[in-house]
Amino acid sequence: MNNGISAEDLAKLLRDEVKRFSPGERLPSSRALVERFRSSPVTVSRALAVLAAEGLVVTRPGAGTYRARGPAVPAVPVRPADTSWQQIALSAEGAGDAAPRTVDASGVLATLTAPPPGVIALNGGYLHPTLQPEQALGAALARAARRPGAWDRPPMAGLTPLRAWFARETGGTVGTANVLITAGGQAALTTALHALAAPGAPVLLESPSYPGALAVARAAGLRPVPVPVDADGVRPDLLAEAFAATGARVFFCQPLFQNPTGTVLGAERRRQVVGIARAAGAFVVEDDFARRLAHGGPLPPPLVAEDQDGTVVHVTSLTKPTSPSLRVGALIARGPVLERLRAIQVVDSFFVPRPLQEAALELVGAPAWPRHLRAVAAGLRERSAALLAALGRELPCAEPEYAPSGGYHLWLRLPFGTDETALTAAALSQGVAVAPGRPYFVAEAPAPHLRLSFADTANVDEVGEGVRRLAAAGASIGLG
């Protein structure tokens, strides 16, 4: 039986208890801890692992857990380190730098940071554990570990069967040779922007756009330039103007269930966008992060599947529909650019660990994989409908401009004059975490927004409760 205690909370309780034991003395068995705290064996194991990592205990397989004999923490240094010099070293730019490099992860951390206990996460970027294929992942890892050579060095471009799977999933004329395995979508995006644009160069992005792309561009010393979107995706007329005005050679976009708006690039615009980029001698970096998060119904093919001239560099990943820790994705490209992408990845990280690649291959080849995708589609569809209904009932002034048929979030336009920061803080105090809209814009935002995610919620009841708490937060600052 599990009383809901987390591994972190159990570790805190045990941390004080360990002090009552002598160095080298044996602690109660894991079974005794399970019975005493009415917790699960997995929770107890994780709590003990935390204490072992802190140097408080030593675990001996088959013998038990003992209080460590040495000090748990290093001695405090006599003089605090002076690292103030780094402020100059990290900020000083050379005379030839066209754009300062700034590393701002705040927009990404808004969706990665776990909320405090009891807070409903309407800001998450990954599936709730109840939607993750934990059993299938565990089975895939176990089978992968038994494969011959599972711990050998993989081919630099990735395991050939896994590359072939990504090629088949993409369709069109994409072949195995066009695929490079990456450590997830974010790593693929980082590699792509480093490969395609030199420091100081402009890079075009949809506006609003994914904060992770903005962070990568700025960290690489690129100059992000916004191109507005409407209900049908990026506007081709403004995209052409942006290419002409800036001389940019890269356009980053998310044609399917765009983050944060949820829009899908229309059929005619798909052809226009690729044609405009080709005419400008530029690349389109297509982030297809949400293809396996559709709620049902037919989907347009990826832009890269219909591109014969090497204009599109495609980014895809298995992370979003599975687990944040299955960081396996792919870059797909045609022509000499693929060799540059491969070279940059080798320099940055060598290769993706083979056990992860083997596990991913086992997962997508198992009968459980299509069943999991159907379960994810149903779960997201239910949560999306619950979120829309709750907003209409509890907070009608913040209804979304667009209700997507895929993905895991809604983009809310707030009444003019609404203070996003105040609303976000008030929401957290009411027990619900939401993402403010400002980090999604390159330049000044045209209006205040919120992004609400429903992926990291346990069920539709939690979605409804989250909106009720958000409405209470809005009322506390005069929103209504």
Coordinates of C-alpha atoms in Angstrom, one line a residue, residues 185-352:
G185 CA 14.6 17.1 -30.2
Q186 CA 16.3 19.9 -28.3
A187 CA 19.8 18.5 -29.1
A188 CA 18.8 18.1 -32.8
L189 CA 17.6 21.7 -32.9
T190 CA 20.8 22.9 -31.3
T191 CA 22.9 21.0 -33.8
A192 CA 20.8 22.4 -36.7
L193 CA 21.1 26.0 -35.8
H194 CA 24.8 25.7 -35.1
A195 CA 25.2 24.1 -38.5
L196 CA 23.1 26.4 -40.6
A197 CA 23.9 29.9 -39.3
A198 CA 27.1 31.7 -38.3
P199 CA 27.3 33.8 -35.1
G200 CA 25.8 37.2 -35.7
A201 CA 23.5 36.0 -38.5
P202 CA 19.8 36.5 -38.5
V203 CA 17.4 33.6 -38.0
L204 CA 13.7 33.8 -38.7
L205 CA 11.2 32.3 -36.3
E206 CA 7.4 32.2 -36.0
S207 CA 6.0 34.7 -33.6
P208 CA 5.1 33.6 -31.1
S209 CA 7.6 30.7 -31.1
Y210 CA 9.0 27.9 -28.9
P211 CA 11.2 29.5 -26.2
G212 CA 13.7 26.6 -26.5
A213 CA 14.5 27.7 -30.1
L214 CA 14.9 31.3 -29.0
A215 CA 17.3 30.3 -26.3
V216 CA 19.4 28.2 -28.6
A217 CA 19.5 31.0 -31.2
R218 CA 20.6 33.6 -28.7
A219 CA 23.1 31.3 -27.0
A220 CA 24.7 30.7 -30.4
G221 CA 25.0 34.5 -31.0
L222 CA 22.3 34.5 -33.7
R223 CA 19.8 37.4 -34.1
P224 CA 16.2 36.1 -33.9
V225 CA 13.7 37.9 -36.2
P226 CA 10.0 37.3 -35.6
V227 CA 7.5 36.4 -38.4
P228 CA 3.9 36.6 -37.3
V229 CA 1.5 33.7 -37.5
D230 CA -2.3 33.6 -37.8
A231 CA -4.9 30.8 -37.6
D232 CA -3.3 29.0 -40.6
G233 CA 0.3 29.2 -39.4
V234 CA 3.1 31.6 -40.5
R235 CA 2.1 34.3 -43.0
P236 CA 4.0 33.7 -46.3
D237 CA 3.8 37.3 -47.3
L238 CA 5.6 38.4 -44.1
L239 CA 8.0 35.5 -44.4
A240 CA 9.1 36.7 -47.9
E241 CA 9.5 40.2 -46.6
A242 CA 11.6 39.0 -43.6
F243 CA 14.0 37.1 -45.9
A244 CA 14.3 40.1 -48.2
A245 CA 14.9 42.6 -45.3
T246 CA 17.4 40.5 -43.3
G247 CA 19.2 38.2 -45.8
A248 CA 18.5 35.3 -43.4
R249 CA 19.4 31.8 -44.5
V250 CA 17.4 29.9 -41.8
F251 CA 13.7 29.8 -40.9
F252 CA 12.6 27.8 -37.8
C253 CA 9.0 26.6 -37.8
Q254 CA 6.6 24.1 -36.3
P255 CA 4.1 23.4 -39.0
L256 CA 2.0 20.9 -37.0
F257 CA 0.3 21.9 -33.7
Q258 CA 2.7 24.8 -33.3
N259 CA 4.0 25.7 -29.9
P260 CA 2.4 27.8 -28.4
T261 CA -0.6 28.6 -30.7
G262 CA -1.4 25.0 -31.7
T263 CA -2.0 26.0 -35.4
V264 CA -1.4 23.7 -38.4
L265 CA 0.2 25.2 -41.5
G266 CA -2.3 25.2 -44.3
A267 CA -1.8 23.1 -47.4
E268 CA -1.2 26.0 -49.8
R269 CA 1.1 27.7 -47.3
R270 CA 3.2 24.6 -46.9
R271 CA 4.2 24.9 -50.6
Q272 CA 4.6 28.6 -50.3
V273 CA 6.9 28.5 -47.3
V274 CA 9.2 25.9 -48.8
G275 CA 9.2 27.8 -52.1
I276 CA 10.0 31.2 -50.5
A277 CA 12.9 29.7 -48.5
R278 CA 14.3 28.0 -51.6
A279 CA 14.1 31.2 -53.6
A280 CA 16.0 33.0 -50.8
G281 CA 18.7 30.2 -50.8
A282 CA 17.7 29.4 -47.2
F283 CA 16.9 26.4 -45.1
V284 CA 13.7 25.6 -43.3
V285 CA 14.2 23.9 -39.9
E286 CA 11.0 21.9 -39.4
D287 CA 10.4 20.9 -35.8
D288 CA 7.8 18.1 -36.0
F289 CA 7.7 17.6 -32.2
A290 CA 3.9 16.9 -31.9
R291 CA 3.2 14.4 -34.7
R292 CA 2.7 11.5 -32.3
L293 CA 0.6 13.7 -30.0
A294 CA -2.4 14.0 -32.4
H295 CA -5.8 13.5 -31.0
G296 CA -7.1 11.5 -34.0
G297 CA -7.7 12.1 -37.7
P298 CA -5.5 12.4 -40.7
L299 CA -2.3 14.5 -40.6
P300 CA -0.4 16.3 -43.4
P301 CA 3.0 14.7 -44.2
P302 CA 6.1 16.4 -42.9
L303 CA 7.5 19.2 -45.1
V304 CA 10.7 17.2 -45.6
A305 CA 8.7 14.3 -47.1
E306 CA 7.7 16.5 -50.1
D307 CA 11.0 18.4 -50.4
Q308 CA 13.3 17.1 -53.1
D309 CA 15.8 19.9 -53.1
G310 CA 17.3 19.8 -49.6
T311 CA 15.6 23.0 -48.4
V312 CA 14.0 21.3 -45.3
V313 CA 16.0 20.1 -42.3
H314 CA 13.6 18.0 -40.2
V315 CA 13.7 17.5 -36.4
T316 CA 11.7 14.7 -34.8
S317 CA 11.8 12.9 -31.5
L318 CA 10.4 10.0 -29.4
T319 CA 10.6 12.0 -26.2
K320 CA 7.3 13.8 -26.2
P321 CA 5.1 10.7 -26.7
T322 CA 7.0 8.6 -24.2
S323 CA 9.1 9.9 -21.4
P324 CA 11.3 13.0 -20.8
S325 CA 14.2 10.5 -20.2
L326 CA 14.0 8.7 -23.5
R327 CA 16.0 11.3 -25.3
V328 CA 16.2 9.8 -28.7
G329 CA 15.4 11.8 -31.9
A330 CA 16.5 12.4 -35.4
L331 CA 17.7 15.0 -37.9
I332 CA 16.6 14.3 -41.5
A333 CA 18.2 16.2 -44.4
R334 CA 19.3 15.9 -48.0
G335 CA 22.6 17.0 -49.5
P336 CA 25.9 18.2 -48.1
V337 CA 24.2 19.8 -45.1
L338 CA 23.7 16.3 -43.6
E339 CA 27.5 15.8 -43.4
R340 CA 27.8 19.1 -41.6
L341 CA 25.1 18.2 -39.1
R342 CA 26.8 14.9 -38.5
A343 CA 30.2 16.6 -38.0
I344 CA 28.8 19.1 -35.5
Q345 CA 27.1 16.4 -33.5
V346 CA 30.3 14.3 -33.4
V347 CA 32.3 17.3 -32.1
D348 CA 29.6 18.2 -29.5
S349 CA 28.7 14.8 -28.1
F350 CA 30.3 12.0 -30.2
F351 CA 27.1 9.9 -30.5
V352 CA 23.8 8.9 -28.7

